[in-house]
Amino acid sequence: MHEDENTKQYVLSILARNNPGVLLRISGLFSRRCYNILSIVACQTEDTDYSRILIVVSGDDRIIRQVDKQVSKLIDVENVTVLQRDKAVIREHLLLKVSRTAQTSEKLVELANVFHANILDVEPDSMILELTGDAGTINSFIELANPYGVLQILRTGAMAMGK
Amino acid sequence: MLLTGAQIIMECLLEQKVDTVFGYPGGAVLNIYDALYEYRDRICHIRTAHEQGAAHAADGYARSTGKAGVCIATSGPGATNLVTGIATAYMDSVPVVAITGNVNVDLLGLDSFQEVDITGITMPVTKHNFLVKHIEDLADTLRQAFQIAQSGRPGPVLVDIPKDVTGQKYDYQKSEPLPLMPLPHPDEKHLQQAAEMLRGSARPFLYLGGGVVASGASAEAKVFAEKLDAPVSASLMAQGAFDAHSPRYMGMLGMHGTKTSAEALRNCDLFVAVGTRFSDRVLCNAGLFARNCPILQIDIDAAEFNKNIDVDLRLEGDARQVLQSLLALLPQQEHTSWMQQVAAWQKQYPLTQSAKAGVLPKDVIETLDALTDSNAIITTEVGQHQMWAAQFYKFRRPRQFLSSGGLGTMGYGLGAALGAQAANPGSTVVNIAGDGSLHMNCVELSTVANYQLPVVELLLNNSVLGMVRQWQKLFYGGRFSQTTLDTNTDFCKLAEAFGVKAYRIRTKEEIEPVLRKALAEHGPVLVDCWVDRDVNVLPMVPAGASAEDPMLEM
């Protein structure tokens, strides 16, 4: 995707009533207005009547202001916060299945230790690692694991919480 | 009081003072129609020929009264037939409550007979929608639907109700309608800034949009224009929001706006936009619009700020309330030379039409205007005739001009006309139509005949899809692909087949006597008026050009 210099990534933290179809309502608004969702995470909150939906979207300030206002208009949406990266804790969750052999096992464990990743499963010829971190850390981890033979990657979108 | 779901729906409609609904029966709404039979002395049901007509009728009812319009359809195809009408209402911010039946709750999601996910389908074209799966939620959901439809910026709300929910019994307790949601209001600092801008302007331009009609701000807009001493233009949606007989009124702005409005746009030093979303049909080229002056925008919907164009100052609030606040801060202004300049442009650039032979649409509409003393409710379809209606009928008051602006729905006008006539039985209602549009929804002639609704169907028949043909003429080298209709439809015979009286106008001399006769019918009537196919809608701003530079001839 072509991005000009004003394009940045923003995390929208949306608190919405937990009504049926609420995620579709919100994500549908993004697609019909041609706002590109980079990642989306939805979860229950401390109040079971409400869901928290975190959407990473790229665009310039003007687009983000529009997204904010359009989402805020939805009847089920209680409030929308645009989180700035330096004023929020942003984390993703990664599950990585990587090939292993007797020769590479030790190096993979070493890599996991450096990144404080968890080893969730070890099979004769593969291993599942788990890592939580910001997008940069997770990208580096995947890059370093790549030479060993990455079999499968699962990563969530960003979860973000204002400081 | 123990009532069935269907009876609860009726009671909720009565709570909202709904006297007329539009719809079409079917399997999933059998319980609702059984209750309509029981409540027929209190709720009038008008059965249209097609559900699309019912949605447009509910829309016409709403636009002409300001109250929410209600339509009812069965599940599956009945519900999907409403979609165009719902989308039309959504694009023009019209309060409509659409009630659809659905299959029983335990059959939902099983691809059951006549099942469709209508809440999913209508999500992008409704302000909100509901699926009621539990009888205990039914009454509150309907009350919320009316509240949402009518609050703030109005819009359509759909309530989907499975058949078994309408058959179950539940305790109903009467309730007052929910209060409308609170309106935003700009803070004092911004109002002061706006007043300063207004006071500092030597050549202000007041531009009104559909929000002025929706908020009932016409009286305030009139006083504001006088106090500001400014010329006024209005969008298609705001026709009638400002009395077209006023010397301040310059006509529409934008793609088919007047040259006077375009010149005022070029020369003004402040553009004041009230209740308008700056449609691409008005902006034409957004990069060139009002490039030499600041823009002050008043709107109830914050999402309309900086959406299509950047503005210099935004006042978020109800048009009526904001204008009242500004009036209190604005001393009487005088811009004599500016107003004289505007008057000179008006004289220099009148709206004209010419044809080699035959009847001019301008003459037909101006005669209608004269015969109805500018007081009829005019609905339109979409196309050249729609623009001619907006250009040549001199609307006096809001809610007098009903037309599909945002979606541009051919087939809207006849449905809207029957809805408006049902809502305003004492008024003259005329649907100005083109032959392409009438072909789309002519079945509703049977509805006006069945209910003897005295709608005048004024057909400007040029045997072509005029507006598309006009674009083909301009941009496609006159290759008239599929726009020459010449269908041999005898519209008078068609009308008579449905039970509607019909007249024909073929010469200029016939215009007045035939229109006079049609208006005196006091029953449904069609006037098939043959007009020249080479008459264009002018002025016109070609695609990509500035709204300041309309073509005056082509």
Short mmCIF file of N, CA and C in Angstrom, two decimals, chain B residues 56 59-60 63 84-94 153 207 209-211 234-239 252-253 255-256 276-282 308 378-383 385-387 390 401-413 416 467:
data_model
loop_
_atom_site.label_atom_id
_atom_site.label_comp_id
_atom_site.label_asym_id
_atom_site.label_seq_id
_atom_site.Cartn_x
_atom_site.Cartn_y
_atom_site.Cartn_z
N HIS B 56 -40.88 4.35 0.15
CA HIS B 56 -40.87 5.74 -0.34
C HIS B 56 -42.08 6.51 0.21
N ASP B 59 -41.33 7.57 3.61
CA ASP B 59 -40.37 8.67 3.49
C ASP B 59 -41.09 9.97 3.13
N GLY B 60 -42.02 9.89 2.16
CA GLY B 60 -42.78 11.09 1.76
C GLY B 60 -43.64 11.61 2.90
N ARG B 63 -41.06 13.31 5.27
CA ARG B 63 -40.50 14.58 4.78
C ARG B 63 -41.55 15.68 4.78
N THR B 84 -34.00 -0.14 -1.06
CA THR B 84 -33.76 1.09 -1.83
C THR B 84 -34.43 2.28 -1.14
N GLY B 85 -35.63 2.05 -0.64
CA GLY B 85 -36.35 3.13 0.05
C GLY B 85 -35.65 3.53 1.35
N ILE B 86 -35.15 2.53 2.07
CA ILE B 86 -34.44 2.82 3.32
C ILE B 86 -33.14 3.58 3.01
N ALA B 87 -32.43 3.14 1.98
CA ALA B 87 -31.18 3.81 1.61
C ALA B 87 -31.45 5.25 1.17
N THR B 88 -32.57 5.45 0.48
CA THR B 88 -32.95 6.81 0.06
C THR B 88 -33.15 7.69 1.29
N ALA B 89 -33.87 7.17 2.28
CA ALA B 89 -34.12 7.93 3.51
C ALA B 89 -32.81 8.17 4.26
N TYR B 90 -31.93 7.20 4.24
CA TYR B 90 -30.66 7.34 4.96
C TYR B 90 -29.82 8.46 4.35
N MET B 91 -29.74 8.47 3.03
CA MET B 91 -28.89 9.47 2.37
C MET B 91 -29.43 10.88 2.58
N ASP B 92 -30.74 11.01 2.77
CA ASP B 92 -31.32 12.35 2.95
C ASP B 92 -31.74 12.61 4.40
N SER B 93 -31.31 11.75 5.33
CA SER B 93 -31.56 11.95 6.77
C SER B 93 -33.06 12.10 7.07
N VAL B 94 -33.83 11.11 6.68
CA VAL B 94 -35.29 11.15 6.88
C VAL B 94 -35.67 10.13 7.97
N ARG B 153 -29.55 14.28 14.06
CA ARG B 153 -29.68 14.14 12.61
C ARG B 153 -30.56 12.93 12.36
N TYR B 207 -25.73 29.93 2.75
CA TYR B 207 -26.08 28.74 1.98
C TYR B 207 -26.79 27.74 2.90
N GLY B 209 -28.86 24.11 3.76
CA GLY B 209 -28.99 22.71 3.37
C GLY B 209 -30.19 22.06 4.04
N GLY B 210 -30.35 20.77 3.79
CA GLY B 210 -31.50 20.03 4.30
C GLY B 210 -31.64 20.07 5.82
N GLY B 211 -30.55 20.32 6.52
CA GLY B 211 -30.60 20.41 7.98
C GLY B 211 -31.48 21.55 8.46
N ALA B 234 -29.68 27.74 -1.74
CA ALA B 234 -30.09 26.53 -1.02
C ALA B 234 -29.73 25.30 -1.84
N SER B 235 -29.43 24.24 -1.15
CA SER B 235 -29.16 22.97 -1.83
C SER B 235 -30.48 22.40 -2.35
N LEU B 236 -30.40 21.33 -3.12
CA LEU B 236 -31.62 20.67 -3.58
C LEU B 236 -32.49 20.27 -2.39
N MET B 237 -31.84 19.75 -1.34
CA MET B 237 -32.58 19.28 -0.17
C MET B 237 -33.27 20.41 0.59
N ALA B 238 -32.79 21.62 0.38
CA ALA B 238 -33.32 22.74 1.16
C ALA B 238 -34.28 23.60 0.34
N GLN B 239 -34.75 23.09 -0.80
CA GLN B 239 -35.72 23.86 -1.58
C GLN B 239 -36.94 24.11 -0.70
N MET B 252 -30.44 27.64 -6.70
CA MET B 252 -29.54 26.59 -6.19
C MET B 252 -28.09 26.93 -6.46
N LEU B 253 -27.23 26.19 -5.77
CA LEU B 253 -25.79 26.29 -5.99
C LEU B 253 -25.29 24.91 -6.39
N MET B 255 -23.87 21.87 -9.20
CA MET B 255 -23.84 21.33 -10.55
C MET B 255 -24.90 21.95 -11.46
N HIS B 256 -26.13 22.15 -10.94
CA HIS B 256 -27.17 22.78 -11.74
C HIS B 256 -27.68 24.05 -11.07
N THR B 276 -25.71 21.57 5.97
CA THR B 276 -25.43 20.96 4.67
C THR B 276 -24.17 20.13 4.76
N ARG B 277 -24.14 19.04 3.99
CA ARG B 277 -23.00 18.14 4.11
C ARG B 277 -21.99 18.32 2.97
N PHE B 278 -22.13 19.39 2.23
CA PHE B 278 -21.21 19.68 1.12
C PHE B 278 -21.10 18.48 0.19
N SER B 279 -22.23 18.09 -0.37
CA SER B 279 -22.27 16.99 -1.32
C SER B 279 -21.36 17.29 -2.51
N ASP B 280 -20.88 16.25 -3.13
CA ASP B 280 -20.03 16.44 -4.32
C ASP B 280 -20.81 17.11 -5.46
N ARG B 281 -22.14 17.03 -5.42
CA ARG B 281 -22.95 17.70 -6.43
C ARG B 281 -22.97 19.22 -6.23
N VAL B 282 -22.63 19.64 -5.03
CA VAL B 282 -22.56 21.08 -4.75
C VAL B 282 -21.12 21.57 -4.89
N ASN B 308 -15.85 16.50 3.43
CA ASN B 308 -15.66 16.70 1.99
C ASN B 308 -14.85 17.94 1.67
N ILE B 378 -44.58 19.31 -3.89
CA ILE B 378 -44.04 18.76 -5.14
C ILE B 378 -43.09 17.61 -4.79
N THR B 379 -43.35 16.45 -5.34
CA THR B 379 -42.37 15.37 -5.24
C THR B 379 -41.78 15.21 -6.64
N THR B 380 -40.62 14.60 -6.70
CA THR B 380 -40.04 14.36 -8.02
C THR B 380 -39.42 12.98 -8.06
N GLU B 381 -39.23 12.53 -9.28
CA GLU B 381 -38.38 11.36 -9.51
C GLU B 381 -36.95 11.90 -9.62
N VAL B 382 -36.11 11.23 -10.38
CA VAL B 382 -34.73 11.69 -10.48
C VAL B 382 -34.32 11.83 -11.95
N GLY B 383 -33.78 12.98 -12.28
CA GLY B 383 -33.36 13.23 -13.65
C GLY B 383 -33.54 14.70 -14.00
N HIS B 385 -36.13 16.34 -15.10
CA HIS B 385 -37.36 16.94 -14.57
C HIS B 385 -37.20 17.37 -13.11
N GLN B 386 -36.36 16.61 -12.37
CA GLN B 386 -36.12 16.91 -10.95
C GLN B 386 -35.45 18.27 -10.81
N MET B 387 -34.45 18.49 -11.67
CA MET B 387 -33.74 19.77 -11.62
C MET B 387 -34.64 20.90 -12.10
N ALA B 390 -36.88 21.91 -9.34
CA ALA B 390 -36.19 22.72 -8.33
C ALA B 390 -35.89 24.12 -8.86
N PHE B 401 -41.02 20.43 -0.92
CA PHE B 401 -40.30 19.81 -2.04
C PHE B 401 -39.67 18.51 -1.55
N LEU B 402 -40.13 17.38 -2.08
CA LEU B 402 -39.65 16.08 -1.63
C LEU B 402 -38.96 15.40 -2.80
N SER B 403 -37.68 15.16 -2.64
CA SER B 403 -36.92 14.64 -3.77
C SER B 403 -35.73 13.84 -3.25
N SER B 404 -35.37 12.82 -3.99
CA SER B 404 -34.24 11.99 -3.55
C SER B 404 -32.94 12.67 -3.95
N GLY B 405 -32.30 13.32 -2.99
CA GLY B 405 -31.10 14.08 -3.29
C GLY B 405 -29.84 13.22 -3.24
N GLY B 406 -29.63 12.57 -2.12
CA GLY B 406 -28.38 11.86 -1.90
C GLY B 406 -28.24 10.59 -2.71
N LEU B 407 -29.28 9.77 -2.72
CA LEU B 407 -29.18 8.49 -3.43
C LEU B 407 -29.57 8.65 -4.90
N GLY B 408 -30.39 9.64 -5.19
CA GLY B 408 -30.82 9.84 -6.58
C GLY B 408 -31.63 8.66 -7.08
N THR B 409 -32.74 8.38 -6.39
CA THR B 409 -33.51 7.17 -6.65
C THR B 409 -34.61 7.40 -7.68
N MET B 410 -34.41 6.92 -8.90
CA MET B 410 -35.52 6.92 -9.87
C MET B 410 -36.60 6.01 -9.31
N GLY B 411 -37.85 6.44 -9.40
CA GLY B 411 -38.93 5.63 -8.84
C GLY B 411 -39.34 6.10 -7.45
N TYR B 412 -38.66 7.13 -6.94
CA TYR B 412 -38.98 7.63 -5.59
C TYR B 412 -40.29 8.43 -5.56
N GLY B 413 -40.48 9.26 -6.57
CA GLY B 413 -41.46 10.33 -6.47
C GLY B 413 -42.90 9.90 -6.31
N ALA B 416 -43.44 8.60 -2.83
CA ALA B 416 -43.37 9.73 -1.90
C ALA B 416 -44.63 10.59 -2.00
N MET B 467 -31.33 12.96 -18.50
CA MET B 467 -30.12 13.41 -17.82
C MET B 467 -28.90 12.60 -18.28
#
